[in-house]
Amino acid sequence: MASFPDEIVEHIFSFISAHRDRNSLSLVCKSWYRIERWSRERVFIGNCYSISPERLISRFPRIKSLTLKGKPHFADFNLVPHDWGGHVFPWIEAMAKSYPWLEEIRLKRMVVSDESLELLSRSFPNFKSLVLISCDGFTTDGIAAIAAHCRHLRELDLQENDIEDHRGNWLSCFPDTCTSLVRLNFACLEGEVNAGALERLVGRCPNLKSLRLNRSVPLEVLYRILLRAPQLVDLGTGGNSQEPRTVRSANIANAFLKCKSLRSLSGFWEVAPSYLHLVSLCAGLTSLNLSYATIPSNDLIKLVRHCPKLQRLWVLDHIGDDGLHVVASTCKELQELRVFPSDPYGVDHAAVTEEGLVAVSKGCPVLHSVLYFCHQMTNAALIAIANNCPRFIRFRLCIIEPKKPDHITMEPLDEGFGAIVQSCKNLRRLSLSGLLTNRVFLYIGMYAERLEMLSVAFAGDSDEGMRYVLSGCKKLKKLEIRDSPFGDGALLAEVEKYETMRSLWMSTCNVTYHGCKLLAKKVPRLNVEIINDRDPTEESPSDGQQVDKLYVYRTLVGPRKDAPNFVLTV
C-alpha cells in the first residue's frame, strides 16, 4: 500500500471502525499516522483524566463522535465518593471551540451539569446523538435545552442516571419541526411527563425505532403510542400496576400485535395481571429485560415459553431454578443471561442456585455472557458450566455472602473458577466471589490469556495471588480489588504492567502510603491517587498507615487539577 495515494489509503481506513484497529493503523508508519490522524472521526477515551481535551484536539482535529468515561467502575457500588470528579464541562467547552461539527457524545459515570448541556445544545449545529449512562449532576432543565436546540437530534438515551426532575414538561421543548428521532430513552426519570407532548413527538417521528418510557407513563398512554408507532423495534413499557380504565384489554393486545417489528421489551416495573399476556404476543422477541419486574415464578415461566428466539434475558431471581430449566429447554439461541437479586440481604434466600445456571449452560449452546447473583455454588457446577460453555467472553458470578465455600464439600471454589479460565479461551471479563485462595489466581495467570477486566472481592491469601495475575494476564486492562489481603509487595511486584493497563483499583486491602509513594516514584507516568475516608483536617498519615482506597491509572497529562481535598495524588 506504500505506492497508493493518500486518498485511497484514507478510503480504505474508512471501512475500519474498531478503535483498537484504528490505533494499530497509526503505529505502522509516519504516513499512516498522518492519514489516520486526519481521517479519524470517532474516539473512545476510557478515563477522562488520562488525557486532556487540548491534547485530544491536537491529536485528532476532525472528530465527530466522542465516547468518554469518568469515575471508576466501583462507583456503581458506592465505593467512590460522590464528589470525586469526572466533570464533563471542560471537555464540552474545549470541543465547542474546535469541533463545531461534532455530532455525537457518549458519557459514562461523568458529572454532567445543566450548564454543560446548555453549552452543548448551542455549540454544535449538527448534533445528533447524546447518550448518558450512570451520570449525575444535572436536571430535566438541561435535557430541555437539548430538546429545544438540537434540531437534528436522532438519539437521546438516558440510562441509569441520577437526574433531578424539576418539571415534567421537558418533552414539550422539542420543536414541532423535530421529526428525526430514532431512539428516545428516559426510563430513569422519576417524575411525570407530559403525555400529550410525548404522543405528538412519537407521532411525528416516522423513523423512531427505540422508545423506553419511565414508570409514570400509564397503560392508556402506551396504547396510544403503539398506535402511532407500530414500527418500533425496541420498547420500554411504562407503569402498568393499574388495570386500564379507558382502554379494553383486547384493544391493547391488538396494538401490540400490529408492532410486527418488535424485538426487544423492557420496563415492567409493576405489572397488572391482565398485562402479562401481552408479552407472549410478541413472538419474535430476541431481548427481554424483566430486571425490575417482581413477577411470580409461574408467570415468568409462562412468558419464557412464548419467547423461543430470545438472545438476551435479564431477570430477577424470582424465576427460580425451575424457570431457568424452562429457559434452557426453550431459548436455544440465548447468548446473554443476567439474573439479579430480588432481596440481596435476605436470609437463607435461595431462589436460584447452581442448578439453574448449570441447566442454562447445558441447554443454551451459544451462551457467551453471564451475570449471576446467587447464594450458593459448587466446584462441580462451575466445572460443568465451563465444559458446557467454552464460548464465554464474560463470566460474572456474585455469591452474595462473602467467602462462602462450596456448600457441599466446604472447599474453596478455586477449582471451579480454574475450570472456567482454562476452558473459556476467549474470556475477556471475569468477576470472582466465594471462598478463594491464591490457587485461583495462579490458574487465572496461567490460562486467562485474553482477560481484560478482573474484579475481585474477599479473595486470596497473600501478595502472591495478585502477582500471579499481573505477571500472567498479558492483555489485562482493568483490575479491581476490594477487601483482599494484598499489600505493598503485590502492588510493587510488576510495576511495569501498569503502563499497559488502563487502571488499578484497590480498596480495603493492605497497601500503605509508603508503597503508593514508591509506585509513583518508579512509574512517573502513572497517576497514583489515594482516596481518604478520614477527615482531611487530620494530621498527615504516616508511611506505614494503610490507605482506604487506591486508584492508579496511566496518563499523558500528569496529576489532575480538580482533585478534591480527600484525594491525594502522590
Short mmCIF file of N, CA and C in Angstrom, two decimals, residues 401-484:
data_model
loop_
_atom_site.label_atom_id
_atom_site.label_comp_id
_atom_site.label_asym_id
_atom_site.label_seq_id
_atom_site.Cartn_x
_atom_site.Cartn_y
_atom_site.Cartn_z
N GLU A 401 -23.06 -13.87 49.85
CA GLU A 401 -22.34 -13.94 51.13
C GLU A 401 -20.85 -14.05 50.87
N PRO A 402 -20.02 -13.11 51.36
CA PRO A 402 -18.58 -13.16 51.10
C PRO A 402 -17.93 -14.42 51.65
N LYS A 403 -16.93 -14.89 50.94
CA LYS A 403 -16.09 -16.01 51.37
C LYS A 403 -16.88 -17.29 51.62
N LYS A 404 -17.93 -17.50 50.86
CA LYS A 404 -18.72 -18.70 51.04
C LYS A 404 -18.11 -19.84 50.22
N PRO A 405 -17.83 -20.97 50.83
CA PRO A 405 -17.18 -22.08 50.12
C PRO A 405 -18.19 -22.90 49.30
N ASP A 406 -17.70 -23.88 48.61
CA ASP A 406 -18.54 -24.92 48.01
C ASP A 406 -19.48 -25.43 49.09
N HIS A 407 -20.79 -25.26 48.90
CA HIS A 407 -21.71 -25.55 50.02
C HIS A 407 -21.90 -27.04 50.27
N ILE A 408 -21.33 -27.88 49.40
CA ILE A 408 -21.41 -29.33 49.62
C ILE A 408 -20.12 -29.86 50.23
N THR A 409 -18.98 -29.50 49.65
CA THR A 409 -17.70 -30.03 50.14
C THR A 409 -17.04 -29.10 51.15
N MET A 410 -17.50 -27.85 51.23
CA MET A 410 -16.92 -26.81 52.09
C MET A 410 -15.49 -26.46 51.68
N GLU A 411 -15.11 -26.79 50.45
CA GLU A 411 -13.80 -26.44 49.91
C GLU A 411 -13.85 -25.07 49.23
N PRO A 412 -12.70 -24.40 49.06
CA PRO A 412 -12.68 -23.17 48.25
C PRO A 412 -13.15 -23.44 46.82
N LEU A 413 -13.54 -22.40 46.12
CA LEU A 413 -14.06 -22.54 44.75
C LEU A 413 -12.95 -22.37 43.71
N ASP A 414 -11.71 -22.58 44.12
CA ASP A 414 -10.57 -22.41 43.22
C ASP A 414 -10.68 -23.28 41.98
N GLU A 415 -11.00 -24.56 42.16
CA GLU A 415 -11.02 -25.49 41.03
C GLU A 415 -12.13 -25.14 40.04
N GLY A 416 -13.25 -24.68 40.56
CA GLY A 416 -14.35 -24.32 39.67
C GLY A 416 -14.01 -23.14 38.79
N PHE A 417 -13.51 -22.05 39.39
CA PHE A 417 -13.10 -20.90 38.59
C PHE A 417 -11.89 -21.23 37.72
N GLY A 418 -11.04 -22.12 38.21
CA GLY A 418 -9.92 -22.57 37.39
C GLY A 418 -10.39 -23.24 36.12
N ALA A 419 -11.46 -24.02 36.22
CA ALA A 419 -12.03 -24.66 35.03
C ALA A 419 -12.59 -23.63 34.06
N ILE A 420 -13.20 -22.57 34.60
CA ILE A 420 -13.73 -21.52 33.73
C ILE A 420 -12.63 -20.89 32.90
N VAL A 421 -11.53 -20.48 33.54
CA VAL A 421 -10.47 -19.78 32.78
C VAL A 421 -9.70 -20.75 31.89
N GLN A 422 -9.69 -22.02 32.24
CA GLN A 422 -8.97 -22.99 31.41
C GLN A 422 -9.76 -23.36 30.16
N SER A 423 -11.09 -23.47 30.31
CA SER A 423 -11.93 -23.90 29.17
C SER A 423 -12.31 -22.74 28.26
N CYS A 424 -12.50 -21.56 28.83
CA CYS A 424 -13.02 -20.42 28.06
C CYS A 424 -11.85 -19.59 27.54
N LYS A 425 -11.33 -19.96 26.39
CA LYS A 425 -10.10 -19.36 25.87
C LYS A 425 -10.28 -17.89 25.48
N ASN A 426 -11.52 -17.46 25.21
CA ASN A 426 -11.76 -16.08 24.78
C ASN A 426 -12.32 -15.20 25.89
N LEU A 427 -12.18 -15.63 27.12
CA LEU A 427 -12.73 -14.89 28.25
C LEU A 427 -12.08 -13.51 28.35
N ARG A 428 -12.94 -12.47 28.34
CA ARG A 428 -12.45 -11.09 28.42
C ARG A 428 -12.71 -10.46 29.79
N ARG A 429 -13.80 -10.85 30.42
CA ARG A 429 -14.18 -10.23 31.69
C ARG A 429 -14.58 -11.30 32.69
N LEU A 430 -14.06 -11.17 33.93
CA LEU A 430 -14.31 -12.18 34.95
C LEU A 430 -14.49 -11.50 36.29
N SER A 431 -15.54 -11.90 37.01
CA SER A 431 -15.77 -11.45 38.38
C SER A 431 -15.79 -12.66 39.29
N LEU A 432 -15.00 -12.61 40.35
CA LEU A 432 -14.86 -13.73 41.28
C LEU A 432 -15.64 -13.48 42.56
N SER A 433 -16.10 -14.54 43.19
CA SER A 433 -16.72 -14.44 44.51
C SER A 433 -16.67 -15.81 45.17
N GLY A 434 -17.03 -15.84 46.47
CA GLY A 434 -16.94 -17.08 47.22
C GLY A 434 -15.60 -17.20 47.92
N LEU A 435 -15.39 -18.32 48.58
CA LEU A 435 -14.12 -18.59 49.26
C LEU A 435 -13.06 -18.95 48.22
N LEU A 436 -11.98 -18.14 48.14
CA LEU A 436 -10.95 -18.34 47.13
C LEU A 436 -9.57 -18.13 47.74
N THR A 437 -8.63 -18.96 47.35
CA THR A 437 -7.26 -18.86 47.81
C THR A 437 -6.36 -18.37 46.68
N ASN A 438 -5.07 -18.33 46.94
CA ASN A 438 -4.14 -17.91 45.89
C ASN A 438 -4.15 -18.83 44.67
N ARG A 439 -4.61 -20.06 44.87
CA ARG A 439 -4.59 -21.01 43.77
C ARG A 439 -5.42 -20.53 42.58
N VAL A 440 -6.55 -19.89 42.85
CA VAL A 440 -7.39 -19.43 41.74
C VAL A 440 -6.65 -18.36 40.93
N PHE A 441 -5.86 -17.54 41.59
CA PHE A 441 -5.10 -16.52 40.86
C PHE A 441 -3.96 -17.14 40.06
N LEU A 442 -3.42 -18.24 40.55
CA LEU A 442 -2.44 -19.00 39.77
C LEU A 442 -3.06 -19.49 38.48
N TYR A 443 -4.28 -20.05 38.57
CA TYR A 443 -4.98 -20.52 37.38
C TYR A 443 -5.26 -19.37 36.41
N ILE A 444 -5.69 -18.24 36.95
CA ILE A 444 -6.01 -17.09 36.10
C ILE A 444 -4.76 -16.62 35.36
N GLY A 445 -3.65 -16.52 36.08
CA GLY A 445 -2.41 -16.10 35.44
C GLY A 445 -1.92 -17.07 34.39
N MET A 446 -2.19 -18.36 34.59
CA MET A 446 -1.73 -19.39 33.66
C MET A 446 -2.60 -19.48 32.41
N TYR A 447 -3.91 -19.35 32.57
CA TYR A 447 -4.83 -19.71 31.47
C TYR A 447 -5.63 -18.55 30.87
N ALA A 448 -5.82 -17.46 31.60
CA ALA A 448 -6.68 -16.38 31.10
C ALA A 448 -5.88 -15.44 30.21
N GLU A 449 -5.48 -15.92 29.07
CA GLU A 449 -4.56 -15.19 28.21
C GLU A 449 -5.18 -13.94 27.59
N ARG A 450 -6.50 -13.93 27.43
CA ARG A 450 -7.16 -12.79 26.79
C ARG A 450 -7.98 -11.96 27.77
N LEU A 451 -7.82 -12.23 29.04
CA LEU A 451 -8.60 -11.50 30.04
C LEU A 451 -8.23 -10.03 30.05
N GLU A 452 -9.26 -9.16 30.02
CA GLU A 452 -9.04 -7.72 30.00
C GLU A 452 -9.51 -7.04 31.28
N MET A 453 -10.49 -7.60 31.96
CA MET A 453 -11.02 -6.98 33.18
C MET A 453 -11.28 -8.05 34.22
N LEU A 454 -10.73 -7.85 35.40
CA LEU A 454 -10.90 -8.80 36.50
C LEU A 454 -11.37 -8.04 37.74
N SER A 455 -12.46 -8.53 38.34
CA SER A 455 -13.00 -7.94 39.57
C SER A 455 -12.90 -8.97 40.68
N VAL A 456 -12.31 -8.56 41.80
CA VAL A 456 -12.01 -9.46 42.91
C VAL A 456 -12.53 -8.87 44.21
N ALA A 457 -13.15 -9.69 45.05
CA ALA A 457 -13.61 -9.24 46.37
C ALA A 457 -13.46 -10.37 47.37
N PHE A 458 -12.89 -10.06 48.52
CA PHE A 458 -12.78 -11.01 49.64
C PHE A 458 -12.09 -12.30 49.18
N ALA A 459 -10.94 -12.17 48.53
CA ALA A 459 -10.29 -13.35 47.96
C ALA A 459 -8.79 -13.30 48.18
N GLY A 460 -8.16 -14.48 48.15
CA GLY A 460 -6.71 -14.58 48.22
C GLY A 460 -6.18 -14.77 49.62
N ASP A 461 -4.89 -15.18 49.68
CA ASP A 461 -4.22 -15.43 50.95
C ASP A 461 -3.09 -14.43 51.22
N SER A 462 -2.39 -14.02 50.15
CA SER A 462 -1.19 -13.21 50.33
C SER A 462 -0.89 -12.46 49.04
N ASP A 463 0.21 -11.70 49.05
CA ASP A 463 0.61 -10.93 47.88
C ASP A 463 0.82 -11.79 46.65
N GLU A 464 1.16 -13.04 46.86
CA GLU A 464 1.48 -13.91 45.74
C GLU A 464 0.30 -14.03 44.76
N GLY A 465 -0.93 -14.00 45.29
CA GLY A 465 -2.10 -14.13 44.43
C GLY A 465 -2.17 -13.02 43.38
N MET A 466 -1.99 -11.79 43.80
CA MET A 466 -2.04 -10.66 42.87
C MET A 466 -0.87 -10.71 41.89
N ARG A 467 0.26 -11.19 42.37
CA ARG A 467 1.43 -11.30 41.48
C ARG A 467 1.16 -12.26 40.33
N TYR A 468 0.50 -13.37 40.61
CA TYR A 468 0.16 -14.34 39.56
C TYR A 468 -0.62 -13.66 38.44
N VAL A 469 -1.57 -12.83 38.81
CA VAL A 469 -2.42 -12.16 37.81
C VAL A 469 -1.62 -11.16 37.00
N LEU A 470 -0.86 -10.29 37.68
CA LEU A 470 -0.13 -9.24 36.99
C LEU A 470 0.95 -9.80 36.06
N SER A 471 1.56 -10.89 36.47
CA SER A 471 2.63 -11.46 35.64
C SER A 471 2.09 -12.35 34.53
N GLY A 472 0.89 -12.89 34.71
CA GLY A 472 0.38 -13.86 33.75
C GLY A 472 -0.60 -13.32 32.73
N CYS A 473 -1.44 -12.36 33.09
CA CYS A 473 -2.51 -11.89 32.19
C CYS A 473 -1.96 -10.78 31.30
N LYS A 474 -1.50 -11.14 30.13
CA LYS A 474 -0.78 -10.21 29.27
C LYS A 474 -1.67 -9.10 28.71
N LYS A 475 -2.97 -9.34 28.59
CA LYS A 475 -3.86 -8.35 27.98
C LYS A 475 -4.74 -7.64 29.01
N LEU A 476 -4.42 -7.78 30.28
CA LEU A 476 -5.24 -7.19 31.33
C LEU A 476 -5.24 -5.67 31.21
N LYS A 477 -6.44 -5.07 31.25
CA LYS A 477 -6.59 -3.63 31.17
C LYS A 477 -7.10 -3.02 32.47
N LYS A 478 -7.99 -3.71 33.15
CA LYS A 478 -8.57 -3.17 34.39
C LYS A 478 -8.57 -4.25 35.45
N LEU A 479 -8.04 -3.90 36.62
CA LEU A 479 -8.02 -4.81 37.76
C LEU A 479 -8.66 -4.10 38.93
N GLU A 480 -9.71 -4.70 39.49
CA GLU A 480 -10.45 -4.11 40.61
C GLU A 480 -10.42 -5.09 41.78
N ILE A 481 -9.96 -4.60 42.91
CA ILE A 481 -9.81 -5.47 44.09
C ILE A 481 -10.36 -4.76 45.31
N ARG A 482 -11.16 -5.45 46.10
CA ARG A 482 -11.63 -4.90 47.36
C ARG A 482 -11.61 -5.97 48.44
N ASP A 483 -11.32 -5.54 49.66
CA ASP A 483 -11.38 -6.42 50.83
C ASP A 483 -10.57 -7.70 50.65
N SER A 484 -9.34 -7.53 50.22
CA SER A 484 -8.46 -8.68 50.00
C SER A 484 -7.09 -8.38 50.60
#
